[in-house]
PDB file of C-alpha atoms in Angstrom:
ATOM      1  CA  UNK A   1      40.276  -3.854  13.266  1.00  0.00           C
ATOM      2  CA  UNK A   2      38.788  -1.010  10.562  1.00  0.00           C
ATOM      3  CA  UNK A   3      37.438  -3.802   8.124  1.00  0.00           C
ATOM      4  CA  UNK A   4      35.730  -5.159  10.707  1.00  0.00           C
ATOM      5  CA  UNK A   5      33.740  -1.909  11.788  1.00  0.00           C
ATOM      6  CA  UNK A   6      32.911  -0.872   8.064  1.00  0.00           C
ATOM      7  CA  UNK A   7      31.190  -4.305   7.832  1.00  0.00           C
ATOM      8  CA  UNK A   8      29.304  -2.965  10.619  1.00  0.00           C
ATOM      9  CA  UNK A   9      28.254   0.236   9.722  1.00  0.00           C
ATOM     10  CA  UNK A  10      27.304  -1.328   6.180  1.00  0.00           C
ATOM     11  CA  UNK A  11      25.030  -3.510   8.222  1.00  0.00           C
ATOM     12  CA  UNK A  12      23.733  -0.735  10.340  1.00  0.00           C
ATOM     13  CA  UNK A  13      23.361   1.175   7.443  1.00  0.00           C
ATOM     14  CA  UNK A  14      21.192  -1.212   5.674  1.00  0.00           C
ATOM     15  CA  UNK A  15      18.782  -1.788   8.702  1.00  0.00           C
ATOM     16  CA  UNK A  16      17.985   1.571   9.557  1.00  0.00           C
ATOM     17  CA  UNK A  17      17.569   2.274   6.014  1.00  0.00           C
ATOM     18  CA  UNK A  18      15.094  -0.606   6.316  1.00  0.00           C
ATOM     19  CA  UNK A  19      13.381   0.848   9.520  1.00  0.00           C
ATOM     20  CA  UNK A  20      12.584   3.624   7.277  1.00  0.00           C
ATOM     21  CA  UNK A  21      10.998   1.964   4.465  1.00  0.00           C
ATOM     22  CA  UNK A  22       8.995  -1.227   5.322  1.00  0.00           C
ATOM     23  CA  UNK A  23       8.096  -3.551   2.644  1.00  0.00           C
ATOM     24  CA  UNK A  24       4.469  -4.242   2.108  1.00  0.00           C
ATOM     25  CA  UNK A  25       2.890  -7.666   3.353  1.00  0.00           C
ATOM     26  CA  UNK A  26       3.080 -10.523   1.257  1.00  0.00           C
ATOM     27  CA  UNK A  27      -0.620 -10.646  -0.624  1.00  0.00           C
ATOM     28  CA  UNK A  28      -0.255 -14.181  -2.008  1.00  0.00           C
ATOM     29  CA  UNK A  29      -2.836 -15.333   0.522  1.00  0.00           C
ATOM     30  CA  UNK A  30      -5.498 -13.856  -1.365  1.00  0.00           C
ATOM     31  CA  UNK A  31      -7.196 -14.932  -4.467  1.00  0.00           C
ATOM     32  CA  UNK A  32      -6.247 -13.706  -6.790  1.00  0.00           C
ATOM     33  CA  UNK A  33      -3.246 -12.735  -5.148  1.00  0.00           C
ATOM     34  CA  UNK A  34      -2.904  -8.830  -3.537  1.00  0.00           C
ATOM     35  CA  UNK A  35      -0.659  -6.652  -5.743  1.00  0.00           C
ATOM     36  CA  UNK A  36       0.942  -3.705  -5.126  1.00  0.00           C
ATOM     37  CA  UNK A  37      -1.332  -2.293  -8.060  1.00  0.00           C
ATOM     38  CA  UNK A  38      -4.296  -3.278  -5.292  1.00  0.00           C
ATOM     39  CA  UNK A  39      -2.107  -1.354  -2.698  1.00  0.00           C
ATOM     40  CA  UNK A  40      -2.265   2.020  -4.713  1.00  0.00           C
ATOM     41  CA  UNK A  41      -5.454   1.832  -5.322  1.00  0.00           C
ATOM     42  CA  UNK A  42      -6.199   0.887  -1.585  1.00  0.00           C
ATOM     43  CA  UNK A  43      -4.582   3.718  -0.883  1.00  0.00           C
ATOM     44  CA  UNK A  44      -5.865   6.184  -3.690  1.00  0.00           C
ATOM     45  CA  UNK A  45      -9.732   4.986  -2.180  1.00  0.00           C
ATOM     46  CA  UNK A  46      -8.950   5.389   1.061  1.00  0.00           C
ATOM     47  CA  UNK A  47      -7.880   8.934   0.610  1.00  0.00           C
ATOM     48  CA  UNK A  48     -10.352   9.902  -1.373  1.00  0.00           C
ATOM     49  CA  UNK A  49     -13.253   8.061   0.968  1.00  0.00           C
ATOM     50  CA  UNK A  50     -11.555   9.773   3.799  1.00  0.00           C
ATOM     51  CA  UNK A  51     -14.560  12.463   3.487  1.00  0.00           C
ATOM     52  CA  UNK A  52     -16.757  10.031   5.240  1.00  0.00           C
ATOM     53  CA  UNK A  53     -14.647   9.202   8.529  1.00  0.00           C
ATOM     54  CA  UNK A  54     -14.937  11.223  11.175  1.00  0.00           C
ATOM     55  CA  UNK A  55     -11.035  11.923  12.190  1.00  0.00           C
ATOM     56  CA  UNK A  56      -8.204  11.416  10.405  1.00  0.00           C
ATOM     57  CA  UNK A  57      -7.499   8.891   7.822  1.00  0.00           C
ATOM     58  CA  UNK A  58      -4.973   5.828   9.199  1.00  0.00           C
ATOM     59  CA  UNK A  59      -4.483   2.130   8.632  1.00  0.00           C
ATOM     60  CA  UNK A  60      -6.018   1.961  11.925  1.00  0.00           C
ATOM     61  CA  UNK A  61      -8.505  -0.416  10.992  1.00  0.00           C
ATOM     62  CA  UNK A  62     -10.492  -1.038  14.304  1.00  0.00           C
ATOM     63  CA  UNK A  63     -11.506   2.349  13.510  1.00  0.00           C
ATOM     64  CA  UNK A  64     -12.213   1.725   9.776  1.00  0.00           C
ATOM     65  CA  UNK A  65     -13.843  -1.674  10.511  1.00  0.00           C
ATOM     66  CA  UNK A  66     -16.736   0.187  11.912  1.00  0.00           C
ATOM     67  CA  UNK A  67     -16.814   2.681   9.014  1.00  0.00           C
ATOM     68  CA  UNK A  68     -19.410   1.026   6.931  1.00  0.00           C
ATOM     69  CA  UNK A  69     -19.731   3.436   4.187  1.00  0.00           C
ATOM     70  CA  UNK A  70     -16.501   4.103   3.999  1.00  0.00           C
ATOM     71  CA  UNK A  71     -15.655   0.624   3.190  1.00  0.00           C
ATOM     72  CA  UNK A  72     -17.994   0.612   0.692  1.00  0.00           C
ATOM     73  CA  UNK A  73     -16.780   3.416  -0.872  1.00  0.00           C
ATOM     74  CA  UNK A  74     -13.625   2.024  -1.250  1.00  0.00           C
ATOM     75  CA  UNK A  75     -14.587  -1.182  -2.322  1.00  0.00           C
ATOM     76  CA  UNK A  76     -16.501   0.531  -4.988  1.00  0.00           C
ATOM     77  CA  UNK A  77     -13.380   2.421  -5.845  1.00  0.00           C
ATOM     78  CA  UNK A  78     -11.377  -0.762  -6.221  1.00  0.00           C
ATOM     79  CA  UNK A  79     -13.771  -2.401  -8.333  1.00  0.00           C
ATOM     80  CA  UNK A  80     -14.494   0.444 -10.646  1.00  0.00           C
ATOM     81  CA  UNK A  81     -10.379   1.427 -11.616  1.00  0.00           C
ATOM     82  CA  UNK A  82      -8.889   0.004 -14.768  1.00  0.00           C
ATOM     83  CA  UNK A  83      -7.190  -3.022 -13.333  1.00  0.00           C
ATOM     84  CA  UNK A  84      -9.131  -3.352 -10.000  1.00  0.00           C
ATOM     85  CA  UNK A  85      -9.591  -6.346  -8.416  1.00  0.00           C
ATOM     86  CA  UNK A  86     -13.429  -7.431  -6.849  1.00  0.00           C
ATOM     87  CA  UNK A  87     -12.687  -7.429  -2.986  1.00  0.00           C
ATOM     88  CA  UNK A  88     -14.670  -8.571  -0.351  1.00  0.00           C
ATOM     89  CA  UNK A  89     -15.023  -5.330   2.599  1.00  0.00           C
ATOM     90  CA  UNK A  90     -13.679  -8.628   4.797  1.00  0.00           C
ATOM     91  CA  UNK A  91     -10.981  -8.690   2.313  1.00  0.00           C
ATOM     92  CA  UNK A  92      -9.983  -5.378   2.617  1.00  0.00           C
ATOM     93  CA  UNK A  93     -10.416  -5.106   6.575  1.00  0.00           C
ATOM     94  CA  UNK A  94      -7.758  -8.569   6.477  1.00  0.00           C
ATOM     95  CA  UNK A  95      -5.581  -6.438   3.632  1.00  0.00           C
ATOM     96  CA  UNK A  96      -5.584  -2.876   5.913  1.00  0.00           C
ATOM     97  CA  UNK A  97      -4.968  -4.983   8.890  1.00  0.00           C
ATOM     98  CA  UNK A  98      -2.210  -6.565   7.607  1.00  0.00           C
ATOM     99  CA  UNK A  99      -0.740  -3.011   6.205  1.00  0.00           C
ATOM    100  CA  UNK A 100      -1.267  -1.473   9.471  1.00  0.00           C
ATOM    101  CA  UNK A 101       0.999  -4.247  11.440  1.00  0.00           C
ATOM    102  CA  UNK A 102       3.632  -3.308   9.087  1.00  0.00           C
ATOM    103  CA  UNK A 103       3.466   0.495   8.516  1.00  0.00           C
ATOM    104  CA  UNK A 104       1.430   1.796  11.900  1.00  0.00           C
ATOM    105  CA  UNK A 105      -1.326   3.365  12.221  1.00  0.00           C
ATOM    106  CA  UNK A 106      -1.173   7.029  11.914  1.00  0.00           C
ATOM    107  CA  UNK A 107      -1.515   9.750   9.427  1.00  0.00           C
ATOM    108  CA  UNK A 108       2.038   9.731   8.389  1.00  0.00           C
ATOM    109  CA  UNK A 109       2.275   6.383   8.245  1.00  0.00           C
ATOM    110  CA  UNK A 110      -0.693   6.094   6.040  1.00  0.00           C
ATOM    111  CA  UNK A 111       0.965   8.664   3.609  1.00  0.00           C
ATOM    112  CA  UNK A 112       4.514   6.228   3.575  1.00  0.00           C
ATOM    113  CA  UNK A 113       2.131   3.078   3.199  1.00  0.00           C
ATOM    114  CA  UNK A 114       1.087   5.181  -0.198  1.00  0.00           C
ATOM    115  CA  UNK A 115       4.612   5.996  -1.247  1.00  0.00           C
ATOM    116  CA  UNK A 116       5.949   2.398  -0.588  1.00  0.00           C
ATOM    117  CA  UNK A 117       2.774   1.135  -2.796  1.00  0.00           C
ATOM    118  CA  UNK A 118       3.408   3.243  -5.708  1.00  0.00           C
ATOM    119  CA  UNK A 119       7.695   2.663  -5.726  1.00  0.00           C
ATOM    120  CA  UNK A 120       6.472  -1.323  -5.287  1.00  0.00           C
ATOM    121  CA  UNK A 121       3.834  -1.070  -8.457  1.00  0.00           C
ATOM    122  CA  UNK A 122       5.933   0.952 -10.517  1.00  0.00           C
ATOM    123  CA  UNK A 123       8.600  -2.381 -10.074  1.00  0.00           C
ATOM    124  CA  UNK A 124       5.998  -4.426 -10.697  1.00  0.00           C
ATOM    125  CA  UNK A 125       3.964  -3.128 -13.423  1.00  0.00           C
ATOM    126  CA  UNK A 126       5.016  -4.343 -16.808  1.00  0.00           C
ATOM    127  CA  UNK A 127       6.837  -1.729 -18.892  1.00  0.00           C
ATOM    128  CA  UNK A 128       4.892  -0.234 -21.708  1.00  0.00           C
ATOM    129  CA  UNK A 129       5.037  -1.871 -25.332  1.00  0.00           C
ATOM    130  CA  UNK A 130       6.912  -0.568 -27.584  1.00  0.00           C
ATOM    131  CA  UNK A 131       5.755   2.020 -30.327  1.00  0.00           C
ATOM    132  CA  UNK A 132       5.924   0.256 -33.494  1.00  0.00           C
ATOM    133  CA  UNK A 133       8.474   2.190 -35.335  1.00  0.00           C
ATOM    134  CA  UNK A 134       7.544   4.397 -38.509  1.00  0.00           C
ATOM    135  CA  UNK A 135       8.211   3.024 -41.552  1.00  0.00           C
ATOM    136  CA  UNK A 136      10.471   4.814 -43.784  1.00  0.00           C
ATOM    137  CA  UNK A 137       8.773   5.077 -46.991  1.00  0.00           C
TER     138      UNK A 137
END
């Protein structure tokens, strides 16, 4: 009967550790698709924007959706960072909704939202070219 329970604890094991890090939301339904990339800057914006919003920063968008400027400053953001994509504020309000359903929507989940984004672009982004190497003359 021990095999059995290690199975189990491997399986417990895997979904708490799963409970702890969500994944982000799939961003293929926008054109050009969402990237984690978009995510860290999202997230970079936001925090920096965060001047602007009376409280504290969170996904919690009904909150945000009424933020005007601070949308705009974000969007600005976006669009303005080396490999930034042009988003619609209703494109970001669908984005931070969708983030919010999966992380929550306080400060500390905010703050996780940012460290999942960043592990998920570093996967993603393509490693850097190679240095030619020096010829030996």
């Amino acid at each position: 009967g021990s095999a059995r329970a290690c199975v189990d604890m491997s399986k417990l094991l895997r979904f708490s550790r799963q409970k702890q890090e969500p994944q982000l939301p799939d961003g293929s339904a926008f054109s050009p698709p969402w990237t984690p990339h978009d995510d860290v800057l999202l997230g970079d914006a936001m925090q920096i924007e965060s001047v602007h919003l009376d409280g504290p920063l969170s996904l919690h968008i009904p909150k945000l959706a009424a933020q005007t400027e601070f949308l705009q400053g974000i969007q600005l953001f976006i669009k303005s960072s080396e490999g930034g994509r042009d988003a619609t504020i209703d494109e970001m309000i669908q984005r931070i909704t969708s983030l919010c359903e999966v992380f929550g929507d306080t400060r500390q989940e905010f703050e996780r939202f940012r460290r999942v984004a960043q592990k998920a672009a570093k996967k993603c982004s393509p490693p850097p070219p190679p240095r030619p190497a020096a010829s030996a003359t």
